[in-house]
Short mmCIF file of C-alpha atoms and ligand atoms in Angstrom, two decimals:
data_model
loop_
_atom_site.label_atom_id
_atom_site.label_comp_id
_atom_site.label_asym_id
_atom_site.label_seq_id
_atom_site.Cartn_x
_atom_site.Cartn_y
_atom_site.Cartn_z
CA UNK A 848 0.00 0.00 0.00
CA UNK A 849 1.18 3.46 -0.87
CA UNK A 850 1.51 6.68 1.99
CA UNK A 851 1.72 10.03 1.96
CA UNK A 852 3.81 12.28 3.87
CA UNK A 853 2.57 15.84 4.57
CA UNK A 854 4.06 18.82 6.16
CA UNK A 855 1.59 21.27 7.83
CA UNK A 856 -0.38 23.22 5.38
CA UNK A 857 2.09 26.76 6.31
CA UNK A 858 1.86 28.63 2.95
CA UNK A 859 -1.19 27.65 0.92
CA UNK A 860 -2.79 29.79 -1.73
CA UNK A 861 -3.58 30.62 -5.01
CA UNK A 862 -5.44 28.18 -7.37
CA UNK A 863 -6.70 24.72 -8.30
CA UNK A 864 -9.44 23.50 -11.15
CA UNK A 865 -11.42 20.58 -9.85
CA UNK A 866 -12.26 17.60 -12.31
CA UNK A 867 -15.25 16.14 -13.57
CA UNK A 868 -17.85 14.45 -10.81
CA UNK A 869 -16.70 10.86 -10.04
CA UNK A 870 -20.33 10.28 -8.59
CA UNK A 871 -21.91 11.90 -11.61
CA UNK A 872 -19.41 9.73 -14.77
CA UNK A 873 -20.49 6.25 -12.85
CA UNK A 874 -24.33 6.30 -13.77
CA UNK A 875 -23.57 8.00 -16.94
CA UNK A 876 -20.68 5.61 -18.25
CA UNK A 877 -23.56 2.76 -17.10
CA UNK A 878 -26.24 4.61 -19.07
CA UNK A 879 -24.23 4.76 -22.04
CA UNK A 880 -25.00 1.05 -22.85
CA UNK A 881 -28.19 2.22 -23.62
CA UNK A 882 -27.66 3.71 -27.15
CA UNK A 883 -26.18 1.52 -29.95
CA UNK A 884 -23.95 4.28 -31.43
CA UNK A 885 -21.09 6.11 -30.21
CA UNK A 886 -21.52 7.91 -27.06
CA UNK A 887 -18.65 10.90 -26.62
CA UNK A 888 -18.09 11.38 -22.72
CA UNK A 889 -16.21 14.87 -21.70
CA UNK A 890 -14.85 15.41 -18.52
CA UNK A 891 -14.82 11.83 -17.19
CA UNK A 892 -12.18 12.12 -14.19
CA UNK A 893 -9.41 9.26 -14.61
CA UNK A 894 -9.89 7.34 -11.79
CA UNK A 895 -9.51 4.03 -10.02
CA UNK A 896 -13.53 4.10 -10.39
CA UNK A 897 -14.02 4.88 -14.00
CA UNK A 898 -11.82 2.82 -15.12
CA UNK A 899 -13.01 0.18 -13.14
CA UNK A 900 -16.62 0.35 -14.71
CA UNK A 901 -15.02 0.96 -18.06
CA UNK A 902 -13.51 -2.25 -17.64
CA UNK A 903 -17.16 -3.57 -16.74
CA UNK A 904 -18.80 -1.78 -19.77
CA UNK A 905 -16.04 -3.99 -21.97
CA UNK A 906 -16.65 -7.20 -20.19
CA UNK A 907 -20.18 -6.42 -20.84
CA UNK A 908 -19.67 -6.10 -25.14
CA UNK A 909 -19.14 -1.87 -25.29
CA UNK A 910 -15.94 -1.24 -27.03
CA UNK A 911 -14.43 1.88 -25.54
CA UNK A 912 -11.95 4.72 -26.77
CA UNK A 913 -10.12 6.65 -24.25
CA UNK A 914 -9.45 9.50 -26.41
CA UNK A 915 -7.13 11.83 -23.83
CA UNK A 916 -9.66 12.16 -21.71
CA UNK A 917 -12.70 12.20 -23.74
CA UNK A 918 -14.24 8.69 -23.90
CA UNK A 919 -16.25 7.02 -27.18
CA UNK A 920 -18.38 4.18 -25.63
CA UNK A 921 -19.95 1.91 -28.69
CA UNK A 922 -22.23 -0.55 -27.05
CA UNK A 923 -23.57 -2.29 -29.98
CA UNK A 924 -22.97 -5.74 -28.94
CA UNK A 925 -23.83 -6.44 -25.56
CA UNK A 926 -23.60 -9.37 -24.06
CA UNK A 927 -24.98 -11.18 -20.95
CA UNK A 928 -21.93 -12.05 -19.26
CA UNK A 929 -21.89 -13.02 -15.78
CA UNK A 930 -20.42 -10.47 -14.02
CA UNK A 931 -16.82 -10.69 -12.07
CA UNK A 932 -17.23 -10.54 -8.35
CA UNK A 933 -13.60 -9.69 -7.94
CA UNK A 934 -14.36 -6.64 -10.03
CA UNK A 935 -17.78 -5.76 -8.62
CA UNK A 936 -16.55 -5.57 -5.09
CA UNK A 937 -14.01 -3.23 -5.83
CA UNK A 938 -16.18 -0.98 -7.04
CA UNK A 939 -19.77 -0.21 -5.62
CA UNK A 940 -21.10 1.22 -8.20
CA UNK A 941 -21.24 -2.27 -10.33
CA UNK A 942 -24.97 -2.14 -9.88
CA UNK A 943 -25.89 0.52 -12.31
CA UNK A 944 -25.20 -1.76 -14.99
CA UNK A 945 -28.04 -3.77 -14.30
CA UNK A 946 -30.53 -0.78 -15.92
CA UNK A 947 -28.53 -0.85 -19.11
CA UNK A 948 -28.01 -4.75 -19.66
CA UNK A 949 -31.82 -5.66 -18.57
CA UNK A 950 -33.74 -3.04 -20.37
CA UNK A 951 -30.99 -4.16 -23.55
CA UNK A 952 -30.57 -7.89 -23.08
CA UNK A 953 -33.47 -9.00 -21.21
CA UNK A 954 -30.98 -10.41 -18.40
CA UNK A 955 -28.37 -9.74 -16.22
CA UNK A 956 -26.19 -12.09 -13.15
CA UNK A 957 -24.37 -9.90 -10.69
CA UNK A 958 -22.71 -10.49 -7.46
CA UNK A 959 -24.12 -9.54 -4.40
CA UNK A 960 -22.71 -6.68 -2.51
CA UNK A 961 -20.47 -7.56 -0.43
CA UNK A 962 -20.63 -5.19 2.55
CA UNK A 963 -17.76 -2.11 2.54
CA UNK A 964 -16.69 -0.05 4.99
CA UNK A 965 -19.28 2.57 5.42
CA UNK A 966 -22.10 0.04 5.60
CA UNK A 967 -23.76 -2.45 4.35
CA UNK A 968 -25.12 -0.84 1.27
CA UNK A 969 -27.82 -3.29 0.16
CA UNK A 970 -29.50 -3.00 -3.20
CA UNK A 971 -32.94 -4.05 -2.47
CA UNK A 972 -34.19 -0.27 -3.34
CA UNK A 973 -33.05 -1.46 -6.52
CA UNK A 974 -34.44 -4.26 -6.93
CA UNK A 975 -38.00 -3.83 -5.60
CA UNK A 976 -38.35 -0.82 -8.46
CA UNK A 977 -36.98 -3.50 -11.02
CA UNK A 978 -39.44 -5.93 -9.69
CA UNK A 979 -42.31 -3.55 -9.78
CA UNK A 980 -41.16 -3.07 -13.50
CA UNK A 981 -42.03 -6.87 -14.43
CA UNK A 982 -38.08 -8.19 -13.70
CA UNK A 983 -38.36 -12.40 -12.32
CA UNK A 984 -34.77 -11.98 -9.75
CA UNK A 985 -33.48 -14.93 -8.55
CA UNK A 986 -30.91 -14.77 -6.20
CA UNK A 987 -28.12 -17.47 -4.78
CA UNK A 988 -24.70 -19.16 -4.30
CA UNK A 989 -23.86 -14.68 -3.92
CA UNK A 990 -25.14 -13.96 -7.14
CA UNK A 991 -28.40 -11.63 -8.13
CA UNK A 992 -29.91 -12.26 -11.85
CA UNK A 993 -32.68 -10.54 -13.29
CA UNK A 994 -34.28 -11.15 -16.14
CA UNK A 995 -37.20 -9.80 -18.11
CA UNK A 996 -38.00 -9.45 -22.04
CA UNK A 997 -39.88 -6.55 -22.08
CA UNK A 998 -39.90 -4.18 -18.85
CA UNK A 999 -43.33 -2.19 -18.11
CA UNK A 1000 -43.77 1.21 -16.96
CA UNK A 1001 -44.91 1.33 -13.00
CA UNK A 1002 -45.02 3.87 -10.42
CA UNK A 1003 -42.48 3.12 -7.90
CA UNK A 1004 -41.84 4.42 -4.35
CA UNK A 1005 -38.49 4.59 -2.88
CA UNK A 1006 -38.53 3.92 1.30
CA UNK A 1007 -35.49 5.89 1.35
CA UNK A 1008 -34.37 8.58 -1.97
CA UNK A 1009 -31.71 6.22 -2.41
CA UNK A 1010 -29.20 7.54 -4.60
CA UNK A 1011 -28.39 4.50 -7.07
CA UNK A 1012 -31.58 3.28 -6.92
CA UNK A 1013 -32.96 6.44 -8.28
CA UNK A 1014 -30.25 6.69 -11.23
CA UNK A 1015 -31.09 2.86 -11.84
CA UNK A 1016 -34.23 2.97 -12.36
CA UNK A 1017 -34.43 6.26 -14.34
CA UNK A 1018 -32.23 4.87 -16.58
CA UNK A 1019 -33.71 1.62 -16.98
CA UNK A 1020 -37.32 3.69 -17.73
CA UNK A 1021 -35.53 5.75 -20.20
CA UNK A 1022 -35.29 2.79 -22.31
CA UNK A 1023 -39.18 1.47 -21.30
CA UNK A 1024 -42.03 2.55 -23.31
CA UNK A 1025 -44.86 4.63 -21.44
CA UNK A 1026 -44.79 6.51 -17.81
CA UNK A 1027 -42.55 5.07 -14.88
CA UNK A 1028 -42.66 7.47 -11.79
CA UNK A 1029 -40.59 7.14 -9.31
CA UNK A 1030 -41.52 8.83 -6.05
CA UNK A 1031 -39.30 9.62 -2.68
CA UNK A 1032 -36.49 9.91 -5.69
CA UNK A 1033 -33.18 11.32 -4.74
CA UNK A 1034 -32.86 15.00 -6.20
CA UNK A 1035 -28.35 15.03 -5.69
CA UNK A 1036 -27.02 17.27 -8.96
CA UNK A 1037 -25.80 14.03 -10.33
CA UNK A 1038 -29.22 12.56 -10.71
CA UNK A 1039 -30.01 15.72 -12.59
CA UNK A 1040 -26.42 15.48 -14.56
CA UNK A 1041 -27.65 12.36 -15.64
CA UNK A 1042 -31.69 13.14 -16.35
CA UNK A 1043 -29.90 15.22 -18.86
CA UNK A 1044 -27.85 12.78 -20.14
CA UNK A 1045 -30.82 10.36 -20.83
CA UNK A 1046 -32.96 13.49 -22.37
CA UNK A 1047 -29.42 13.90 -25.08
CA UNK A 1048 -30.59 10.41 -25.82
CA UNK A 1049 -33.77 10.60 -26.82
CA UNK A 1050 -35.74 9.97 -22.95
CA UNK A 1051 -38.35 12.23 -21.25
CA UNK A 1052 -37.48 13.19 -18.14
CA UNK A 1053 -39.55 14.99 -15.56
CA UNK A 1054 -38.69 16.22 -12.53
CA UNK A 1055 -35.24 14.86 -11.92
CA UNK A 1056 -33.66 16.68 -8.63
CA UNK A 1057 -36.55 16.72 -6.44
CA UNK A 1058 -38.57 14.28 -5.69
CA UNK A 1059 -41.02 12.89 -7.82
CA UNK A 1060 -39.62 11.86 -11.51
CA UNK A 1061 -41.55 10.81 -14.56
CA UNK A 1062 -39.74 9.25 -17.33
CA UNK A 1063 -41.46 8.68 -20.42
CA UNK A 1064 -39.41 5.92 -22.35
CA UNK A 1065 -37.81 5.73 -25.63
CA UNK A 1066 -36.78 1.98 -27.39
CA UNK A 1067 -34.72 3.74 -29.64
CA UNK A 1068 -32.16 6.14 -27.93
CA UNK A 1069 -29.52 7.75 -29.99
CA UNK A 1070 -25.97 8.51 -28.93
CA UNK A 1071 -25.13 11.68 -27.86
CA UNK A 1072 -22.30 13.98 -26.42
CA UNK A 1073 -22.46 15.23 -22.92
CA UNK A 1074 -20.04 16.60 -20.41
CA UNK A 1075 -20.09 15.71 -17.32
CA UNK A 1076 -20.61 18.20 -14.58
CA UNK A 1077 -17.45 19.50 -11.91
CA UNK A 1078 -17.16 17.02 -8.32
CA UNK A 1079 -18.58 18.76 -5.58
CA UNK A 1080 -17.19 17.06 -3.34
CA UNK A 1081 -13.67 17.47 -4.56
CA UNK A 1082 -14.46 21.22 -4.48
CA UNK A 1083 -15.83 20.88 -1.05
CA UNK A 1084 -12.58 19.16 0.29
CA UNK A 1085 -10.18 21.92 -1.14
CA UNK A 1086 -12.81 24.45 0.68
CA UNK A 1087 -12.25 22.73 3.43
CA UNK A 1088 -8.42 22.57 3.01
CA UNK A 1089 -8.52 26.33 2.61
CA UNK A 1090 -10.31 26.88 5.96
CA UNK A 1091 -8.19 24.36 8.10
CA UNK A 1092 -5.01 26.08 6.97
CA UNK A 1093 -6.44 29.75 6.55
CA UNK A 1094 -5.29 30.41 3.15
CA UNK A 1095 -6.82 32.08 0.15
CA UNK A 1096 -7.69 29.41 -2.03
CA UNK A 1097 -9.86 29.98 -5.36
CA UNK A 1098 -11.59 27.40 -6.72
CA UNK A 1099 -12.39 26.35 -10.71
CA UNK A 1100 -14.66 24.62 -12.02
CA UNK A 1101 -17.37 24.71 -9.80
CA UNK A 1102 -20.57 24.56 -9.19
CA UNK A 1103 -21.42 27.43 -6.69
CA UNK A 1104 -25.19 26.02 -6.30
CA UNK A 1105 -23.99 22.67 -5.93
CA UNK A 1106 -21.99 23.67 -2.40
CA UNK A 1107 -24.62 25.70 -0.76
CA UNK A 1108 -25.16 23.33 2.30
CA UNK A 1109 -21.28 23.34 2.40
CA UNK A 1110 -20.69 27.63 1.89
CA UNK A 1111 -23.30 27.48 4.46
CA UNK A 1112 -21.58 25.47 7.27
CA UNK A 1113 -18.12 27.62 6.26
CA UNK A 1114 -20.32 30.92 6.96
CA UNK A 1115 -21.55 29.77 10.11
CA UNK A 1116 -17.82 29.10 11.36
CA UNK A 1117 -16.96 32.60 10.19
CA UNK A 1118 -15.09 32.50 7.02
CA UNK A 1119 -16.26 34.55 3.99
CA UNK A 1120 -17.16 32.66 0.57
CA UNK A 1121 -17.22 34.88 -2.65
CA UNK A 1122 -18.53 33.24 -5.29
CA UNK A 1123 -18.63 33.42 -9.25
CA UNK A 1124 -20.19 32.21 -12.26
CA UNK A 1125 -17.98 28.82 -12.03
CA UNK A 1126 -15.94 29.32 -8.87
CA UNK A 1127 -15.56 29.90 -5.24
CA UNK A 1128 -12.76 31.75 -3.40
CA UNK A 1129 -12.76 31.11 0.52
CA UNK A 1130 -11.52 33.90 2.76
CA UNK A 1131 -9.38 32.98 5.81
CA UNK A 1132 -10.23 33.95 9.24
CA UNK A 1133 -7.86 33.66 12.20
CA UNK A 1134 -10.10 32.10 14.96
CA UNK A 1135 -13.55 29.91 13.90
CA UNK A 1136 -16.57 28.53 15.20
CA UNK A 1137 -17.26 25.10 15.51
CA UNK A 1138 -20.56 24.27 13.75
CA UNK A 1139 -23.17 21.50 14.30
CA UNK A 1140 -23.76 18.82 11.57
CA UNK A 1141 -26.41 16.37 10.20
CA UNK A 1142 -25.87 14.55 6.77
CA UNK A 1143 -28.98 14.64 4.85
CA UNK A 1144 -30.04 13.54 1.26
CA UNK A 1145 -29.21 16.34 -0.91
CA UNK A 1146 -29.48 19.51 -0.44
CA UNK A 1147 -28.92 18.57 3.14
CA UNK A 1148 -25.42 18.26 4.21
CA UNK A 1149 -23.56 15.65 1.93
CA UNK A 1150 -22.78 12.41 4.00
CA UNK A 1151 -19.54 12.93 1.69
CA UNK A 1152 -18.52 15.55 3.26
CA UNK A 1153 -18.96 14.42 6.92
CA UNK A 1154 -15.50 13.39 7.75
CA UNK A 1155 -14.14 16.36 5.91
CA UNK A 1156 -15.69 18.67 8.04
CA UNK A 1157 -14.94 16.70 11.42
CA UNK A 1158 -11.30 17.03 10.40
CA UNK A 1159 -11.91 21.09 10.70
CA UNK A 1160 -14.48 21.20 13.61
CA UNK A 1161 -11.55 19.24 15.73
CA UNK A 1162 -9.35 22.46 15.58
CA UNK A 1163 -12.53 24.78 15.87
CA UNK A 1164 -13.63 27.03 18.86
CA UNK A 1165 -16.31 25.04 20.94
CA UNK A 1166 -17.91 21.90 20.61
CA UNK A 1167 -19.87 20.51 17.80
CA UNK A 1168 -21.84 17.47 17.13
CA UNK A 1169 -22.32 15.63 14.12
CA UNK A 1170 -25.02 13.19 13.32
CA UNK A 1171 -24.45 10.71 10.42
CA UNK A 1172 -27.92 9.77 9.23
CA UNK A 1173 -27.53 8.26 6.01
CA UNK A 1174 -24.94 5.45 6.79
CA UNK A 1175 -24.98 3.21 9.33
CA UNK A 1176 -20.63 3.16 10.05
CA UNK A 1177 -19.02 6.17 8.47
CA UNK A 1178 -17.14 7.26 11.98
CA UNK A 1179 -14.24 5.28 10.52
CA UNK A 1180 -11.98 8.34 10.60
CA UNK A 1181 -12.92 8.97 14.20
CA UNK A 1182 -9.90 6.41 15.81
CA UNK A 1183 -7.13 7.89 13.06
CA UNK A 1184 -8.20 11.53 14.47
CA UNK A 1185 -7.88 10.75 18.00
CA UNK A 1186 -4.55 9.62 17.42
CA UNK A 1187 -3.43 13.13 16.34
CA UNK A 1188 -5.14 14.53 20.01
CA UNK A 1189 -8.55 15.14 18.19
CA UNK A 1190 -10.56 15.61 21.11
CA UNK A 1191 -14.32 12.81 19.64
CA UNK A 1192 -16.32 10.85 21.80
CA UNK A 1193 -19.13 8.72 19.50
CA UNK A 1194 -22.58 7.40 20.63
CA UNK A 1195 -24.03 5.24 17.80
CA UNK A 1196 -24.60 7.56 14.59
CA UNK A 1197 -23.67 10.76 16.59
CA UNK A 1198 -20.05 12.15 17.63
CA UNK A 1199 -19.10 15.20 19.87
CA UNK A 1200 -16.04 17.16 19.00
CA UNK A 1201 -14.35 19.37 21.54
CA UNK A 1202 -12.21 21.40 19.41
CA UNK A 1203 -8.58 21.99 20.05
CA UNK A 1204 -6.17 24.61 19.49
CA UNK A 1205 -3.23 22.02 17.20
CA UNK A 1206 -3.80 18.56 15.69
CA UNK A 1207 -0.55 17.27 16.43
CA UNK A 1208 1.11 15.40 13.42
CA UNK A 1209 1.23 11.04 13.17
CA UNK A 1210 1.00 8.22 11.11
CA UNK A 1211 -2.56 7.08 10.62
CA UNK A 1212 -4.42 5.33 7.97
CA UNK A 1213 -6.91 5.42 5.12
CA UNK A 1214 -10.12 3.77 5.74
CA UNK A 1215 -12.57 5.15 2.78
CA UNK A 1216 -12.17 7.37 0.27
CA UNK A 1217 -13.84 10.59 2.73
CA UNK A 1218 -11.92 9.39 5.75
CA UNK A 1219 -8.83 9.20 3.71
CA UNK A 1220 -10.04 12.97 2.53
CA UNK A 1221 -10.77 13.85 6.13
CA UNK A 1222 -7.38 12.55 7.36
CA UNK A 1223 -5.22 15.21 4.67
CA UNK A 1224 -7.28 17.71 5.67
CA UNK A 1225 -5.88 17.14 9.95
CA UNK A 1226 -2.65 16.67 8.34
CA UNK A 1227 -3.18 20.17 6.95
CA UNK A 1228 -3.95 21.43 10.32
CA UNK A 1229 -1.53 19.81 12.43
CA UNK A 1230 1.88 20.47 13.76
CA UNK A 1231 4.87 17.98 12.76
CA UNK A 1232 4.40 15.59 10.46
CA UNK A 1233 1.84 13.35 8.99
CA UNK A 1234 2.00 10.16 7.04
CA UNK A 1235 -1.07 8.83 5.90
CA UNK A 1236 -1.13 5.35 4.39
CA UNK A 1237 -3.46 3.02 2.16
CA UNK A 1238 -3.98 6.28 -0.04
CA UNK A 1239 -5.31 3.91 -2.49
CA UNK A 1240 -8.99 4.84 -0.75
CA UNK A 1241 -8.14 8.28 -1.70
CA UNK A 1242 -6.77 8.50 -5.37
CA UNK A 1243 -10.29 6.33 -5.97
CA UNK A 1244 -11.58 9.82 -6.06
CA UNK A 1245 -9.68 12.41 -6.22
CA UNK A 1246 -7.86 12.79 -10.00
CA UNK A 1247 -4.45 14.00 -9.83
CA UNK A 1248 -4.89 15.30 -6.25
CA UNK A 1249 -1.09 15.14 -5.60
CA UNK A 1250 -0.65 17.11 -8.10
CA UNK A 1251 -3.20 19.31 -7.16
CA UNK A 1252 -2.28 19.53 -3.51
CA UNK A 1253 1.68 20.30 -4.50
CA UNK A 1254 0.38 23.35 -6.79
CA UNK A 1255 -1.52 25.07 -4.25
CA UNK A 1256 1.81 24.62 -1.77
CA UNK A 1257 1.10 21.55 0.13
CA UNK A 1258 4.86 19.77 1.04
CA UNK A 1259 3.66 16.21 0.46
CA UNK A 1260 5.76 12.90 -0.71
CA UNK A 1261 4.02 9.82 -1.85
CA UNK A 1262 5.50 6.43 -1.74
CA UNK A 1263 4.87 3.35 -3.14
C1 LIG B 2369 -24.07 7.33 -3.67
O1 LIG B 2369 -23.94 6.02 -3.12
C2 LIG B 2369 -22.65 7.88 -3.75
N1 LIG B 2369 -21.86 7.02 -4.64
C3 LIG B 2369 -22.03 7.90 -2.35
O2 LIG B 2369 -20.74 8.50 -2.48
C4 LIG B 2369 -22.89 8.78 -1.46
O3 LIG B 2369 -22.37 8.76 -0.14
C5 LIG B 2369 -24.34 8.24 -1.45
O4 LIG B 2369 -24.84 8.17 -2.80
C6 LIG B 2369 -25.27 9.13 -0.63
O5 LIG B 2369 -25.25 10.43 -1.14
C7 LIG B 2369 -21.99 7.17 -5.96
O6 LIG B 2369 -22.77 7.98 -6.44
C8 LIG B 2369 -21.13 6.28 -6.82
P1 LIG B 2369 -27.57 5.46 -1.54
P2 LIG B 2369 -25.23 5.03 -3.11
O7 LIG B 2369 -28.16 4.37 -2.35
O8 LIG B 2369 -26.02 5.23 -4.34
C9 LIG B 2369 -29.22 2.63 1.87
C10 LIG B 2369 -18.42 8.69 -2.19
O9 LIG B 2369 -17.77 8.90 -1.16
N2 LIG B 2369 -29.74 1.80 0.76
O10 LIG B 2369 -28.16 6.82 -1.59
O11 LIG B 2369 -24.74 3.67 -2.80
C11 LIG B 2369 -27.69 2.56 1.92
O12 LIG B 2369 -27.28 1.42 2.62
C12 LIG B 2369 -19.58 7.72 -2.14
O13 LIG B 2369 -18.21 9.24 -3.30
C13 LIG B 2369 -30.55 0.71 1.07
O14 LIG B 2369 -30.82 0.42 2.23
O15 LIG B 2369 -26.01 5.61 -1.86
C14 LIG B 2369 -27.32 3.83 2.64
O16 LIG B 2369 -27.44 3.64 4.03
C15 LIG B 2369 -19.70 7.01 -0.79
N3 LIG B 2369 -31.02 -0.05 0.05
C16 LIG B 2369 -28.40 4.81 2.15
O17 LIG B 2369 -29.47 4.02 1.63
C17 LIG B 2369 -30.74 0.22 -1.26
O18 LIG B 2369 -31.22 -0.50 -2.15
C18 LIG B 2369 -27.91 5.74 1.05
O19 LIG B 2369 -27.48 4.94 -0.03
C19 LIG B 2369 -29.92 1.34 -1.55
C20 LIG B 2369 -29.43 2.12 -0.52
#
C-alpha cells in the first residue's frame, strides 16, 4: 500500500481547477449502454472508479476509446456475461449496470454486494423498483440475476431517496415505453447530470432533482455527447483545506449552487465565501466557530462531506456534534483523528467534537475514500508531520490530487 507524507499546510494559496464528478461519470458511463452508437463522454475524471466500470462496460460487449480524456463508448454488442465478483466488489457502483443490460438484453447475473466499509449498502431499493417493473430476480450461491423481455412502466416508491436506486431505475425507464414514476427519488445534482444525459438520448425526463420523476421511455435512444458536470465534493474538500489552513484558495470549475449546504456550514464558522459564475474563493479567518452537523439527502449536508468537516471542527472554537444519518458506520476516521489529540467521543450515529487549538502530526491510515479525505485535511492542520497510508482509498476519487495539492503549496511525498 502506498503513503503520503505531509508537512503542515504553512503557505497555501492561489489556485486549483477541480475535475469532472466521479459520482456523476459512474451512472452515466452505465447509461451509455443504452444507445447503440457512439456515445462521446467529456470530462470523465481518470480514476480508479471509472476505469473500473469501463472495464465492466467492456466485459459487458461496449468497445471503448479513451481518447485523452474524452471517452467514445460503442455498445452495440452487448452481451450477458456473468459479471466478475472480484471486479464488482471493488467498485460499488457495479450495480448501475443492471438498468442498461436488462432493459438491452433482457438479463443480467451480478454479485451480491459484499458489505464495505461505510455500511452495508444493500440493493434491495433497486431491486424492488426493477421488480415492480415486471423483472423475475433470482438470487443465490452470492449472485443476483434478473431477467425480463420486455420491462413495463410502473409507479415506484423509494422507502429511502436512495441515490443508485434512483439513477437505476431512471435509466432503466428511459429505455421502457410509457410513464414510470418514481416517487421519494433522490434530487443530488448528479441525478439531474444524468436526467440530462438520458434526455441527449432521446428519454423524457420529468422532474429529476426533487422528488417525484416521470420518465417517459424511448426503445430507440440515440448517442449523444455530454459533459459531465465539476465534483462537488472534490471542491468541497479543497474548501475545506482552505479553511483548516487559513489560506486564500480559489476554486475552478465549480458549481457554486452545488456547495450551498457546504458555503453554508463555512459561513456559520466565520469564514467569507465569494462566489462566481464557475468558482468559489474562501476567505481565511484567524479564529472559527465550531458548527453543528447532520448529513442529509441532498441539499442537506452531503454524507460525503462528513469526515471532511470533522477534520476542521476538531481544531474549531467550541464543541460541535455531528449526526451521520444516512450510513450506518461512516465514523471510521474517528480512531485515526484521535490519534493526532482530536478531542471525539461517539454514541451510535452521533459524535461530539471538543475542538482543540493544534492537531498534532502522526502516522494514521486510510479507511474510505472521505476518511482518507478527512485525514489530509488534519494533516493540513496539524503540527509535525503526517503520514497517511493506504492512499489507495483516496486516489479512488480524487484525479491528480497530488498534483493538485503540491500546486496550491502543500509539502507532500508519496510512496509506493
Ligand atoms: C451514492 O452512493 C454515492 N456514490 C455515495 O458517495 C454517497 O455517499 C451516497 O450516494 C449518498 O449520497 C456514488 O454515487 C457512486 P444510496 P449510493 O443508495 O447510491 C441505503 C463517495 O464517497 N440503501 O443513496 O450507494 C444505503 O445502505 C460515495 O463518493 C438501502 O438500504 O447511496 C445507505 O445507508 C460514498 N437499500 C443509504 O441508503 C438500497 O437498495 C444511502 O445509499 C440502496 C441504498
Amino acid at each position: 500500500m502506498s503513503h503520503y507524507t505531509i508537512q503542515p499546510g504553512t503557505n497555501i494559496g492561489g489556485t486549483v481547477n477541480i475535475s469532472g464528478s466521479k459520482n456523476s461519470s459512474l451512472p452515466i458511463l452505465a447509461a451509455a449502454l443504452l444507445a447503440d452508437g457512439n456515445n462521446i463522454l467529456s470530462n470523465i475524471p481518470n480514476l480508479s472508479d471509472t476505469r473500473n466500470m469501463c472495464e465492466l462496460l467492456s466485459l459487458a460487449g461496449a468497445n471503448i476509446v479513451n481518447d485523452n480524456g474524452t471517452l467514445h463508448i460503442n455498445s452495440r454488442n452487448l452481451t450477458d456475461k456473468k459479471l466478475p465478483l472480484e471486479l464488482v466488489n471493488k467498485l460499488r457502483a457495479s450495480f448501475l449496470i443492471i438498468a442498461p443490460l436488462l432493459a438491452k438484453c433482457g438479463k443480467v447475473r451480478i454479485p451480491l454486494p459484499g458489505g464495505c466499509q461505510i455500511g452495508a449498502r444493500p440493493i434491495d431499493l433497486h431491486l424492488k423498483g426493477f421488480s415492480a417493473m415486471g423483472a423475475k430476480i433470482k438470487q443465490g450461491h452470492g449472485y443476483v440475476e434478473l431477467k425480463c423481455n420486455k420491462l413495463q412502466p410502473a409507479k415506484i416508491y423509494l422507502d429511502f431517496p436512495s441515490v443508485g436506486a434512483t439513477e437505476n431505475l431512471m435509466t432503466a425507464a428511459s429505455m421502457t415505453e410509457g410513464e414510470t414514476i418514481i416517487e421519494n427519488a433522490a434530487g443530488e445534482p448528479e441525478i439531474v447530470d444524468l436526467s440530462s444525459f438520458l434526455c441527449e438520448m432521446g428519454a423524457e425526463i420529468i422532474g429529476a432533482g426533487t422528488d417525484t420523476i416521470k420518465i417517459i421511455g424511448n426503445k430507440n435512444l440515440k448517442s449523444t455527447q455530454h459533459t459531465v458536470i465539476p465534483d462537488r465534493i472534490e471542491a468541497g474538500t479543497f474548501m475545506a483545506i482552505s479553511a483548516i489552513t487559513k489560506s486564500n484558495l480559489t476554486i475552478n470549475n465549480v458549481i457554486p449552487d452545488h456547495l450551498k449546504p457546504v458555503t453554508a456550514k463555512l459561513n456559520e464558522m466565520g469564514f467569507t465565501i465569494n462566489e462566481n459564475a464557475n468558482s468559489i474563493e474562501i476567505v481565511p479567518c484567524e479564529k472559527f466557530k465550531t458548527v453543528d452537523i447532520k448529513t442529509l439527502p441532498y441539499p442537506g449536508f452531503p454524507t460525503d462531506m462528513q469526515s471532511q468537516f470533522m477534520s476542521l471542527m476538531s481544531v474549531a472554537d467550541g464543541t460541535g456534534v455531528v449526526i451521520e444519518t444516512v450510513f450506518e458506520n461512516r465514523f471510521l476516521h474517528v480512531p485515526e483523528l484521535l490519534r493526532m489529540g482530536a478531542k471525539i467521543k461517539i454514541d451510535g450515529r452521533t459524535a461530539v467534537i471538543d475542538g482543540i487549538k493544534k492537531l498534532s502530526g502522526a502516522k494514521v491510515r486510510a479507511t474510505d475514500l472521505r476518511a482518507g479525505a478527512a485525514l489530509v485535511i488534519a494533516a493540513l492542520g496539524a503540527q509535525g508531520e503526517t503520514e497517511i497510508d493506504e492512499i489507495e482509498h483516496i486516489e479512488r476519487g480524487y484525479e491528480d490530487f497530488e498534483k493538485k495539492l503540491t500546486s496550491i503549496g502543500v509539502s507532500i511525498k508519496k510512496e509506493i
